Amino acid sequence: MGVPAVFKSDKDIRRVGNYTFEWTEDHIPRETTDPLRYTYDKLGAAAVDRIQEIHRRSAAAADGDAQHISRLDLLAVLEANHGTDAVLGQLWDEVHSVPAWVDWAQLERGQRFLYRYALANLMGFALQGFVGENSASQGVVEVLVRTGGFSTRVLLRRLLETFQLLLQVTHSRGFLEPGGEGHRSAVRVRLLHSMVRQRILKIVEARGAEYFDVATLGVPLNTLDSLHALTTFGCNHAFIQLPLMGITARPAEVEDYVALWRYVGYLLGTPTEHFASAARAKVLMDSLSYHERGLTDSSLVCGHNFVETVRDLEPINLSAGFIEAGSRVLNGDALCDDLGMKRPGLYHYACFRGYCWFVKTLAAAQQWFPRLDAKIIDFNRDMLHSAIIHSKAGLAGGSKLKFKHVPDGTLTGKESSAVKRVILWKHPKVAPQTAPAQIHSLLLGPLSRRLIRPLIAIVPRDGCDVGSDVALALPEVKGNSLHPTSRSSYLHLNWEEEPSKKLYLTKIKTGPGSKSARLG
């Protein structure tokens, strides 16, 4: 039996996960977006070519004694040579020219949007932005697995570096103006993307489409990928993530936030006309989310490694079940099933819904009480910058976004959790209580449901910093006892195992009854 005509609608309602929208004549057909796969930031690419040429000349002048390209500060070379090189000068002039459409007061209001809803925005960005957009977009995910940035050994730092850009461009007007920290980070990201694209294309020349299929996926880090990323940063919070958590942002603050990301997109070398208004930006977000949703084997790798990296991460300790429940609420069951995520129980859904209730209530209180809103914005800004950028547990003062994860022709596969690190507070150096090189017993293992490995550590007299190499040896085992050790003094470490089998210090606990000292 057909649906009665009275109940039929002429609206074209489409669904992407748990997000629905009406497709209108303003939405962009695939025939218009697909050609953007084969265009890219040519000025950024030309600038990277010039930077590499300058680097080669410098290396030759120094008889080859120069930094490896992976440690080269691309922005520093641009700053030092823009006055003498035409291409670098053109890029420099572009990123230091402020477009006429920039309204600094509006951008400052847009910056506050991130911190006003910080708890909801960061959770949504992690679970919907990374899982629902990055993992489920073919062009993006195929680049990610070729840079090594989604290996569990480095994924946490890569996430922190992404958050660094997000935090710096939203900190203040001074950070975003030419020469500010956010402005400089955006230019660094632009150069880094061009470097990655160049490297992948060189491997394609040698190995062909079996490594990266340019005919199907387009040029790595192309214009379409850049626009999709910009909508993920500038639109998904307001139009997808917050509403699914029960929060409705005011239209004016959404306009301000979109305007902020229009300027950031300009710095990144991305076309900005679609971000002239929030309505146009939403149309672009809808269109790209609908067209670009598609899973590959690499999507499963990225989804798996993301959960492995962030689960049980101290001091928040989000369980895998909580992450999976949140991912399903924000992305839908179909996508999460395809990504291989488990179906959590009612307890984990209740925990995530409780989190949503809390952030919704907090947002309502902020809308009613402007003074509370201002205090929360200031607190969130200071806390996040301190924890993620400046603490030893985070980026220890910030990353210069160097070309660390050089595509080498290999692909990232599924990996188990490599490290569980403290990421919110920094603590001073912890010195051992005993003489130099004295052997202590220690329990060594990641924060996971695995057997803890007994090992011996030799600790320097002046103490251990996070990231320090720790000398290890197998203990003498007699029955269930470890020898030669003192029961009154021991270390408890969480560790990260690199391919070299080195172990890196991430947490110290000294002596029974003593206070723990947590390091990142």
Short mmCIF file of C-alpha atoms in Angstrom, two decimals:
data_model
loop_
_atom_site.label_atom_id
_atom_site.label_comp_id
_atom_site.label_asym_id
_atom_site.label_seq_id
_atom_site.Cartn_x
_atom_site.Cartn_y
_atom_site.Cartn_z
CA MET A 1 0.00 0.00 0.00
CA GLY A 2 1.47 3.35 -0.98
CA VAL A 3 1.99 6.35 1.26
CA PRO A 4 -1.02 8.70 1.14
CA ALA A 5 -0.28 11.83 -0.84
CA VAL A 6 -1.08 14.00 2.17
CA PHE A 7 1.94 12.54 3.99
CA LYS A 8 4.35 12.85 1.08
CA SER A 9 6.91 15.66 0.94
CA ASP A 10 8.59 17.25 -2.01
CA LYS A 11 11.70 17.85 0.10
CA ASP A 12 14.82 15.87 -0.76
CA ILE A 13 15.99 14.79 2.71
CA ARG A 14 19.40 13.12 2.79
CA ARG A 15 21.26 11.44 5.62
CA VAL A 16 24.95 11.21 6.46
CA GLY A 17 25.26 9.05 9.56
CA ASN A 18 22.96 10.56 12.19
CA TYR A 19 22.93 13.95 10.47
CA THR A 20 20.09 14.79 8.08
CA PHE A 21 19.66 17.79 5.80
CA GLU A 22 17.52 18.96 2.91
CA TRP A 23 19.23 18.88 -0.48
CA THR A 24 18.36 22.03 -2.41
CA GLU A 25 19.26 23.59 -5.72
CA ASP A 26 22.04 25.45 -3.90
CA HIS A 27 23.86 22.24 -3.02
CA ILE A 28 26.85 21.33 -5.15
CA PRO A 29 26.65 18.29 -7.45
CA ARG A 30 29.45 15.75 -7.63
CA GLU A 31 30.17 16.80 -11.21
CA THR A 32 31.29 20.16 -9.82
CA THR A 33 33.29 18.91 -6.83
CA ASP A 34 35.13 15.96 -8.45
CA PRO A 35 37.39 18.09 -10.71
CA LEU A 36 38.73 19.77 -7.56
CA ARG A 37 40.61 16.53 -6.81
CA TYR A 38 43.09 17.45 -9.52
CA THR A 39 43.81 21.03 -8.43
CA TYR A 40 45.97 22.14 -5.53
CA ASP A 41 47.86 25.05 -3.97
CA LYS A 42 50.38 25.73 -6.73
CA LEU A 43 51.96 28.73 -5.02
CA GLY A 44 52.63 26.67 -1.90
CA ALA A 45 54.08 23.88 -4.05
CA ALA A 46 56.35 26.30 -5.91
CA ALA A 47 57.50 27.80 -2.61
CA VAL A 48 58.46 24.36 -1.26
CA ASP A 49 60.46 23.69 -4.44
CA ARG A 50 62.36 26.93 -3.89
CA ILE A 51 62.92 26.15 -0.19
CA GLN A 52 64.38 22.77 -1.10
CA GLU A 53 66.64 24.34 -3.71
CA ILE A 54 67.89 26.87 -1.16
CA HIS A 55 68.45 24.01 1.29
CA ARG A 56 70.45 22.05 -1.30
CA ARG A 57 72.63 25.09 -2.04
CA SER A 58 73.24 25.61 1.66
CA ALA A 59 74.17 21.94 2.09
CA ALA A 60 76.61 22.13 -0.82
CA ALA A 61 78.23 25.26 0.59
CA ALA A 62 78.64 23.49 3.91
CA ASP A 63 80.13 20.36 2.26
CA GLY A 64 76.92 18.45 2.87
CA ASP A 65 76.80 19.29 6.57
CA ALA A 66 73.20 20.46 6.75
CA GLN A 67 70.03 19.39 8.46
CA HIS A 68 68.02 16.51 7.04
CA ILE A 69 64.91 17.75 5.26
CA SER A 70 62.75 16.18 8.00
CA ARG A 71 64.26 18.63 10.51
CA LEU A 72 64.17 21.65 8.24
CA ASP A 73 62.07 24.57 9.47
CA LEU A 74 60.25 25.51 6.27
CA LEU A 75 58.90 28.75 7.69
CA ALA A 76 62.35 29.85 8.84
CA VAL A 77 63.69 29.47 5.29
CA LEU A 78 60.71 31.42 3.95
CA GLU A 79 61.30 34.21 6.47
CA ALA A 80 65.01 34.40 5.68
CA ASN A 81 64.71 34.40 1.88
CA HIS A 82 61.40 36.03 0.91
CA GLY A 83 63.18 39.29 0.19
CA THR A 84 65.57 37.76 -2.37
CA ASP A 85 63.46 35.05 -4.01
CA ALA A 86 60.51 36.00 -6.22
CA VAL A 87 58.37 32.92 -5.50
CA LEU A 88 58.94 33.08 -1.76
CA GLY A 89 58.27 36.80 -1.88
CA GLN A 90 54.94 36.20 -3.62
CA LEU A 91 53.84 33.71 -0.96
CA TRP A 92 55.05 35.99 1.82
CA ASP A 93 53.13 38.96 0.43
CA GLU A 94 49.98 36.87 0.03
CA VAL A 95 49.85 35.55 3.60
CA HIS A 96 50.77 38.95 5.05
CA SER A 97 48.08 40.80 3.09
CA VAL A 98 44.80 40.91 5.00
CA PRO A 99 41.77 40.60 2.67
CA ALA A 100 39.28 43.46 2.65
CA TRP A 101 36.50 41.18 3.89
CA VAL A 102 38.29 40.50 7.21
CA ASP A 103 36.50 42.09 10.18
CA TRP A 104 38.83 41.66 13.16
CA ALA A 105 36.08 42.25 15.71
CA GLN A 106 34.03 39.47 14.12
CA LEU A 107 37.02 37.13 14.07
CA GLU A 108 37.65 37.79 17.78
CA ARG A 109 34.04 36.84 18.51
CA GLY A 110 34.50 33.72 16.40
CA GLN A 111 37.58 32.75 18.40
CA ARG A 112 35.50 32.65 21.59
CA PHE A 113 33.15 30.07 20.06
CA LEU A 114 35.67 27.25 20.45
CA TYR A 115 36.26 27.93 24.15
CA ARG A 116 32.63 28.70 24.97
CA TYR A 117 31.67 25.12 24.11
CA ALA A 118 35.14 23.64 24.63
CA LEU A 119 34.10 20.37 26.28
CA ALA A 120 31.56 19.62 23.56
CA ASN A 121 33.68 20.97 20.70
CA LEU A 122 36.78 18.93 21.51
CA MET A 123 34.83 15.73 22.09
CA GLY A 124 32.88 16.28 18.89
CA PHE A 125 36.01 17.11 16.94
CA ALA A 126 37.72 13.92 18.12
CA LEU A 127 34.80 11.51 17.68
CA GLN A 128 33.04 13.02 14.66
CA GLY A 129 35.81 15.02 13.00
CA PHE A 130 38.52 12.36 13.12
CA VAL A 131 36.35 9.24 13.06
CA GLY A 132 33.44 10.42 10.93
CA GLU A 133 35.27 12.69 8.49
CA ASN A 134 38.97 11.75 8.28
CA SER A 135 38.51 7.99 8.53
CA ALA A 136 35.54 7.96 6.17
CA SER A 137 36.95 10.20 3.42
CA GLN A 138 38.89 8.18 0.84
CA GLY A 139 41.27 10.87 -0.35
CA VAL A 140 42.14 12.03 3.16
CA VAL A 141 42.55 8.60 4.73
CA GLU A 142 44.77 7.28 1.92
CA VAL A 143 47.18 10.17 2.51
CA LEU A 144 47.15 9.63 6.28
CA VAL A 145 48.24 6.00 6.10
CA ARG A 146 51.12 6.95 3.78
CA THR A 147 52.62 9.58 6.08
CA GLY A 148 52.81 7.30 9.12
CA GLY A 149 50.97 9.92 11.15
CA PHE A 150 48.22 7.45 12.08
CA SER A 151 50.58 4.91 13.60
CA THR A 152 49.79 4.49 17.29
CA ARG A 153 53.43 5.32 18.05
CA VAL A 154 53.00 8.89 16.81
CA LEU A 155 49.25 9.46 16.50
CA LEU A 156 48.90 11.11 19.90
CA ARG A 157 51.48 13.75 19.01
CA ARG A 158 49.85 14.25 15.63
CA LEU A 159 46.50 14.86 17.33
CA LEU A 160 48.13 17.31 19.71
CA GLU A 161 49.72 19.16 16.78
CA THR A 162 46.32 19.42 15.12
CA PHE A 163 44.87 20.80 18.34
CA GLN A 164 47.80 23.24 18.51
CA LEU A 165 46.73 24.80 15.21
CA LEU A 166 43.12 24.88 16.38
CA LEU A 167 44.05 26.53 19.69
CA GLN A 168 46.50 29.04 18.25
CA VAL A 169 44.20 30.41 15.54
CA THR A 170 41.43 30.79 18.14
CA HIS A 171 43.51 32.30 20.97
CA SER A 172 43.30 36.04 20.30
CA ARG A 173 43.54 38.67 17.59
CA GLY A 174 47.27 39.03 18.19
CA PHE A 175 47.80 35.32 17.55
CA LEU A 176 45.94 35.53 14.24
CA GLU A 177 47.35 38.77 12.86
CA PRO A 178 50.36 38.51 10.50
CA GLY A 179 53.35 37.35 12.53
CA GLY A 180 51.24 35.95 15.37
CA GLU A 181 51.63 32.37 16.56
CA GLY A 182 48.40 31.20 14.96
CA HIS A 183 49.25 32.94 11.69
CA ARG A 184 52.72 31.34 11.65
CA SER A 185 51.32 27.87 12.38
CA ALA A 186 48.81 28.18 9.54
CA VAL A 187 51.60 29.09 7.09
CA ARG A 188 53.68 26.17 8.40
CA VAL A 189 50.77 23.79 7.77
CA ARG A 190 50.43 25.13 4.22
CA LEU A 191 54.11 24.46 3.50
CA LEU A 192 53.98 21.06 5.19
CA HIS A 193 51.02 19.96 3.07
CA SER A 194 52.90 20.93 -0.08
CA MET A 195 55.93 18.97 1.10
CA VAL A 196 53.86 15.83 1.78
CA ARG A 197 52.16 16.12 -1.62
CA GLN A 198 55.49 16.43 -3.37
CA ARG A 199 56.94 13.41 -1.58
CA ILE A 200 53.97 11.15 -2.31
CA LEU A 201 53.98 12.13 -5.99
CA LYS A 202 57.69 11.29 -6.24
CA ILE A 203 57.00 7.81 -4.87
CA VAL A 204 54.13 7.46 -7.37
CA GLU A 205 56.59 8.24 -10.18
CA ALA A 206 58.71 5.30 -9.05
CA ARG A 207 56.02 2.81 -8.05
CA GLY A 208 52.93 3.85 -9.96
CA ALA A 209 49.27 3.63 -8.99
CA GLU A 210 49.83 0.62 -6.72
CA TYR A 211 51.14 3.07 -4.12
CA PHE A 212 48.66 5.94 -4.63
CA ASP A 213 46.08 6.02 -7.41
CA VAL A 214 46.11 9.64 -8.56
CA ALA A 215 43.61 8.92 -11.35
CA THR A 216 40.99 7.82 -8.80
CA LEU A 217 41.88 9.71 -5.64
CA GLY A 218 43.26 12.85 -7.24
CA VAL A 219 46.41 14.73 -6.32
CA PRO A 220 47.35 14.19 -2.65
CA LEU A 221 46.13 17.03 -0.42
CA ASN A 222 44.16 18.59 -3.25
CA THR A 223 41.69 21.48 -3.24
CA LEU A 224 38.74 19.19 -2.51
CA ASP A 225 40.54 17.69 0.51
CA SER A 226 41.39 21.19 1.75
CA LEU A 227 37.80 22.40 1.45
CA HIS A 228 36.57 19.27 3.21
CA ALA A 229 39.05 19.83 6.04
CA LEU A 230 38.02 23.47 6.34
CA THR A 231 34.35 22.52 6.69
CA THR A 232 35.32 19.95 9.33
CA PHE A 233 37.05 22.66 11.37
CA GLY A 234 34.71 25.55 10.66
CA CYS A 235 31.24 24.02 10.23
CA ASN A 236 30.88 20.58 11.80
CA HIS A 237 30.90 21.91 15.36
CA ALA A 238 27.90 24.16 14.85
CA PHE A 239 25.85 22.14 12.37
CA ILE A 240 26.52 18.50 13.32
CA GLN A 241 28.36 17.91 16.59
CA LEU A 242 26.74 20.40 18.97
CA PRO A 243 23.14 19.69 17.84
CA LEU A 244 23.68 15.93 18.27
CA MET A 245 24.82 16.71 21.83
CA GLY A 246 21.74 18.84 22.45
CA ILE A 247 23.35 22.27 22.05
CA THR A 248 22.06 24.95 19.69
CA ALA A 249 24.55 27.73 19.02
CA ARG A 250 23.24 31.21 18.27
CA PRO A 251 23.19 32.08 14.54
CA ALA A 252 25.40 35.14 15.07
CA GLU A 253 28.19 33.17 16.76
CA VAL A 254 28.06 30.57 13.98
CA GLU A 255 28.53 33.37 11.42
CA ASP A 256 31.50 34.63 13.42
CA TYR A 257 33.12 31.20 13.63
CA VAL A 258 32.72 30.56 9.91
CA ALA A 259 34.26 33.97 9.18
CA LEU A 260 37.24 33.02 11.35
CA TRP A 261 37.85 29.86 9.35
CA ARG A 262 37.41 31.73 6.09
CA TYR A 263 40.51 33.74 6.99
CA VAL A 264 42.40 30.64 8.19
CA GLY A 265 41.51 28.96 4.90
CA TYR A 266 42.93 31.96 3.06
CA LEU A 267 46.23 31.50 4.92
CA LEU A 268 46.21 27.80 4.04
CA GLY A 269 45.82 28.52 0.33
CA THR A 270 42.25 27.21 0.17
CA PRO A 271 39.47 28.87 -1.89
CA THR A 272 37.30 30.88 0.50
CA GLU A 273 34.28 32.05 -1.48
CA HIS A 274 32.11 29.27 -0.03
CA PHE A 275 32.71 30.67 3.46
CA ALA A 276 31.34 34.14 2.76
CA SER A 277 28.37 33.23 4.99
CA ALA A 278 27.41 30.43 7.35
CA ALA A 279 24.59 29.38 5.02
CA ARG A 280 26.95 28.94 2.05
CA ALA A 281 29.48 27.13 4.22
CA LYS A 282 26.79 24.72 5.43
CA VAL A 283 25.83 23.96 1.82
CA LEU A 284 29.46 23.10 1.09
CA MET A 285 29.71 20.97 4.25
CA ASP A 286 26.53 19.09 3.35
CA SER A 287 27.66 18.50 -0.22
CA LEU A 288 31.14 17.24 0.65
CA SER A 289 29.98 15.10 3.57
CA TYR A 290 27.47 13.44 1.25
CA HIS A 291 29.78 12.98 -1.74
CA GLU A 292 32.99 12.05 0.05
CA ARG A 293 31.68 9.44 2.49
CA GLY A 294 33.37 6.21 1.46
CA LEU A 295 35.38 3.59 3.31
CA THR A 296 38.52 1.75 2.29
CA ASP A 297 40.73 -0.76 4.08
CA SER A 298 42.75 2.23 5.24
CA SER A 299 39.63 3.63 6.92
CA LEU A 300 39.52 0.59 9.18
CA VAL A 301 43.19 1.10 10.04
CA CYS A 302 42.69 4.76 11.01
CA GLY A 303 39.53 4.08 13.00
CA HIS A 304 41.16 1.21 14.88
CA ASN A 305 44.40 3.07 15.62
CA PHE A 306 42.51 6.16 16.79
CA VAL A 307 40.56 4.18 19.40
CA GLU A 308 43.72 2.34 20.47
CA THR A 309 45.54 5.65 20.95
CA VAL A 310 42.96 7.61 22.94
CA ARG A 311 41.36 4.89 25.08
CA ASP A 312 42.37 4.89 28.75
CA LEU A 313 44.51 7.97 28.17
CA GLU A 314 45.33 9.53 31.53
CA PRO A 315 44.10 11.53 33.35
CA ILE A 316 40.70 11.41 31.58
CA ASN A 317 40.75 7.63 31.05
CA LEU A 318 37.97 7.37 28.48
CA SER A 319 37.17 3.71 28.00
CA ALA A 320 36.92 2.10 24.58
CA GLY A 321 33.21 1.61 25.27
CA PHE A 322 32.68 5.33 25.91
CA ILE A 323 34.55 6.23 22.72
CA GLU A 324 32.55 3.71 20.70
CA ALA A 325 29.24 4.90 22.18
CA GLY A 326 30.09 8.53 21.44
CA SER A 327 31.21 7.67 17.93
CA ARG A 328 27.93 5.88 17.27
CA VAL A 329 25.86 8.78 18.59
CA LEU A 330 27.75 11.30 16.43
CA ASN A 331 28.39 9.20 13.31
CA GLY A 332 25.67 6.55 13.22
CA ASP A 333 25.79 2.78 13.64
CA ALA A 334 26.32 1.99 9.97
CA LEU A 335 29.64 3.83 9.69
CA CYS A 336 30.91 2.55 13.03
CA ASP A 337 29.98 -1.02 12.09
CA ASP A 338 31.86 -0.63 8.81
CA LEU A 339 34.88 0.71 10.73
CA GLY A 340 34.87 -2.43 12.87
CA MET A 341 33.88 -0.73 16.12
CA LYS A 342 32.23 -2.85 18.77
CA ARG A 343 28.70 -2.24 19.97
CA PRO A 344 29.01 -1.00 23.56
CA GLY A 345 26.51 -1.75 26.29
CA LEU A 346 23.86 0.50 27.78
CA TYR A 347 26.24 1.62 30.52
CA HIS A 348 28.59 3.28 28.04
CA TYR A 349 25.70 4.93 26.19
CA ALA A 350 24.41 6.23 29.53
CA CYS A 351 27.85 7.65 30.33
CA PHE A 352 28.05 9.46 26.99
CA ARG A 353 24.49 10.75 27.28
CA GLY A 354 25.35 11.98 30.76
CA TYR A 355 28.30 13.84 29.29
CA CYS A 356 26.00 15.38 26.67
CA TRP A 357 23.54 16.42 29.39
CA PHE A 358 26.35 18.09 31.33
CA VAL A 359 27.72 20.11 28.39
CA LYS A 360 24.19 21.05 27.33
CA THR A 361 23.37 22.32 30.83
CA LEU A 362 26.66 24.21 31.02
CA ALA A 363 26.01 25.84 27.63
CA ALA A 364 22.53 26.93 28.74
CA ALA A 365 23.95 28.44 31.93
CA GLN A 366 26.55 30.36 29.92
CA GLN A 367 23.89 31.76 27.61
CA TRP A 368 21.90 32.97 30.62
CA PHE A 369 24.85 34.39 32.58
CA PRO A 370 27.35 36.39 30.46
CA ARG A 371 29.83 36.81 33.32
CA LEU A 372 29.96 33.04 33.81
CA ASP A 373 30.40 32.66 30.05
CA ALA A 374 33.39 35.03 30.05
CA LYS A 375 35.05 33.24 32.98
CA ILE A 376 34.60 29.81 31.38
CA ILE A 377 35.99 31.04 28.06
CA ASP A 378 39.08 32.47 29.78
CA PHE A 379 39.57 29.34 31.89
CA ASN A 380 39.23 26.97 28.94
CA ARG A 381 41.61 29.03 26.81
CA ASP A 382 44.30 29.14 29.50
CA MET A 383 43.89 25.51 30.52
CA LEU A 384 43.98 24.07 27.01
CA HIS A 385 46.96 26.14 25.89
CA SER A 386 48.86 25.20 29.05
CA ALA A 387 48.01 21.50 28.86
CA ILE A 388 48.33 20.82 25.13
CA ILE A 389 50.93 23.31 23.93
CA HIS A 390 53.13 24.31 26.87
CA SER A 391 53.28 21.34 29.25
CA LYS A 392 55.92 18.64 29.00
CA ALA A 393 53.07 16.17 28.88
CA GLY A 394 51.80 17.93 25.75
CA LEU A 395 54.01 19.57 23.12
CA ALA A 396 56.53 21.08 25.58
CA GLY A 397 56.24 24.61 24.25
CA GLY A 398 54.71 23.89 20.87
CA SER A 399 55.56 22.11 17.65
CA LYS A 400 57.12 23.72 14.59
CA LEU A 401 55.27 21.14 12.46
CA LYS A 402 58.40 19.85 10.80
CA PHE A 403 58.36 17.16 8.12
CA LYS A 404 58.70 14.31 10.63
CA HIS A 405 56.47 11.69 9.08
CA VAL A 406 58.13 11.39 5.68
CA PRO A 407 56.23 9.14 3.23
CA ASP A 408 58.63 6.28 2.49
CA GLY A 409 56.50 3.94 0.41
CA THR A 410 55.08 2.00 3.36
CA LEU A 411 51.51 1.97 4.63
CA THR A 412 50.33 2.17 8.22
CA GLY A 413 48.51 -0.95 9.41
CA LYS A 414 46.40 -1.76 12.44
CA GLU A 415 48.43 -1.47 15.63
CA SER A 416 47.82 -2.07 19.30
CA SER A 417 48.13 0.72 21.80
CA ALA A 418 51.72 1.92 22.01
CA VAL A 419 51.58 4.41 24.85
CA LYS A 420 49.23 5.77 27.48
CA ARG A 421 50.40 9.21 28.53
CA VAL A 422 49.35 11.89 30.98
CA ILE A 423 48.35 14.93 28.94
CA LEU A 424 46.92 17.59 31.26
CA TRP A 425 49.40 18.52 33.97
CA LYS A 426 53.13 19.04 34.01
CA HIS A 427 55.26 18.18 37.01
CA PRO A 428 58.89 18.86 37.93
CA LYS A 429 61.69 16.41 37.42
CA VAL A 430 61.52 13.43 39.79
CA ALA A 431 64.84 12.46 41.35
CA PRO A 432 65.50 8.95 42.65
CA GLN A 433 65.93 8.52 46.37
CA THR A 434 69.09 6.48 46.14
CA ALA A 435 72.63 6.48 44.78
CA PRO A 436 73.46 6.74 41.06
CA ALA A 437 72.98 3.66 38.92
CA GLN A 438 71.28 1.77 41.75
CA ILE A 439 68.95 -0.86 40.40
CA HIS A 440 65.29 -0.65 41.34
CA SER A 441 62.56 -3.10 40.57
CA LEU A 442 59.82 -1.76 38.40
CA LEU A 443 56.59 -2.83 36.83
CA LEU A 444 56.49 -1.88 33.20
CA GLY A 445 53.50 -1.90 30.89
CA PRO A 446 50.90 0.13 29.03
CA LEU A 447 47.62 1.03 30.68
CA SER A 448 45.76 -1.82 29.04
CA ARG A 449 44.44 -5.19 30.07
CA ARG A 450 47.71 -6.96 29.48
CA LEU A 451 50.11 -8.70 31.80
CA ILE A 452 52.59 -6.27 33.33
CA ARG A 453 56.17 -7.10 32.43
CA PRO A 454 58.68 -7.24 35.29
CA LEU A 455 61.96 -5.52 34.39
CA ILE A 456 64.84 -3.75 36.09
CA ALA A 457 65.67 -0.06 35.51
CA ILE A 458 68.91 1.82 36.18
CA VAL A 459 68.03 5.38 37.13
CA PRO A 460 70.47 8.34 36.83
CA ARG A 461 71.37 10.24 39.99
CA ASP A 462 69.92 13.53 38.77
CA GLY A 463 66.54 12.03 38.01
CA CYS A 464 64.42 11.25 34.97
CA ASP A 465 62.55 13.51 32.59
CA VAL A 466 59.68 12.43 30.41
CA GLY A 467 61.03 11.00 27.17
CA SER A 468 64.30 9.92 28.78
CA ASP A 469 65.81 6.60 27.80
CA VAL A 470 65.74 4.20 30.72
CA ALA A 471 68.39 1.48 30.91
CA LEU A 472 66.70 -1.90 31.36
CA ALA A 473 67.72 -5.41 32.35
CA LEU A 474 65.87 -8.61 33.15
CA PRO A 475 65.62 -9.25 36.90
CA GLU A 476 66.68 -12.40 38.66
CA VAL A 477 63.47 -14.18 39.50
CA LYS A 478 63.29 -16.53 42.51
CA GLY A 479 59.82 -17.87 42.97
CA ASN A 480 57.57 -14.83 42.88
CA SER A 481 60.24 -12.40 44.12
CA LEU A 482 62.42 -9.98 42.21
CA HIS A 483 66.09 -9.64 43.14
CA PRO A 484 68.26 -7.73 43.85
CA THR A 485 65.76 -5.01 44.75
CA SER A 486 64.48 -3.16 47.75
CA ARG A 487 60.82 -3.52 48.62
CA SER A 488 60.88 -0.03 50.08
CA SER A 489 61.84 1.76 46.89
CA TYR A 490 60.57 1.06 43.41
CA LEU A 491 59.47 2.70 40.20
CA HIS A 492 56.22 2.21 38.34
CA LEU A 493 56.40 3.20 34.68
CA ASN A 494 54.12 3.31 31.70
CA TRP A 495 56.03 2.76 28.53
CA GLU A 496 56.14 3.27 24.79
CA GLU A 497 57.83 0.64 22.69
CA GLU A 498 59.48 1.87 19.50
CA PRO A 499 60.72 -0.42 16.70
CA SER A 500 64.20 0.01 18.19
CA LYS A 501 62.89 -1.60 21.40
CA LYS A 502 63.85 1.45 23.42
CA LEU A 503 61.51 2.28 26.26
CA TYR A 504 60.57 5.86 27.11
CA LEU A 505 59.60 7.16 30.51
CA THR A 506 56.04 8.44 30.84
CA LYS A 507 55.12 8.04 34.51
CA ILE A 508 56.98 7.58 37.79
CA LYS A 509 55.83 6.40 41.18
CA THR A 510 58.42 6.19 43.95
CA GLY A 511 58.18 4.18 47.12
CA PRO A 512 55.20 2.68 48.99
CA GLY A 513 52.95 5.35 50.38
CA SER A 514 54.65 8.17 48.50
CA LYS A 515 52.87 10.54 46.14
CA SER A 516 52.86 9.81 42.44
CA ALA A 517 54.57 12.21 40.10
CA ARG A 518 52.93 12.16 36.71
CA LEU A 519 54.83 13.06 33.60
CA GLY A 520 53.58 13.31 30.01
#
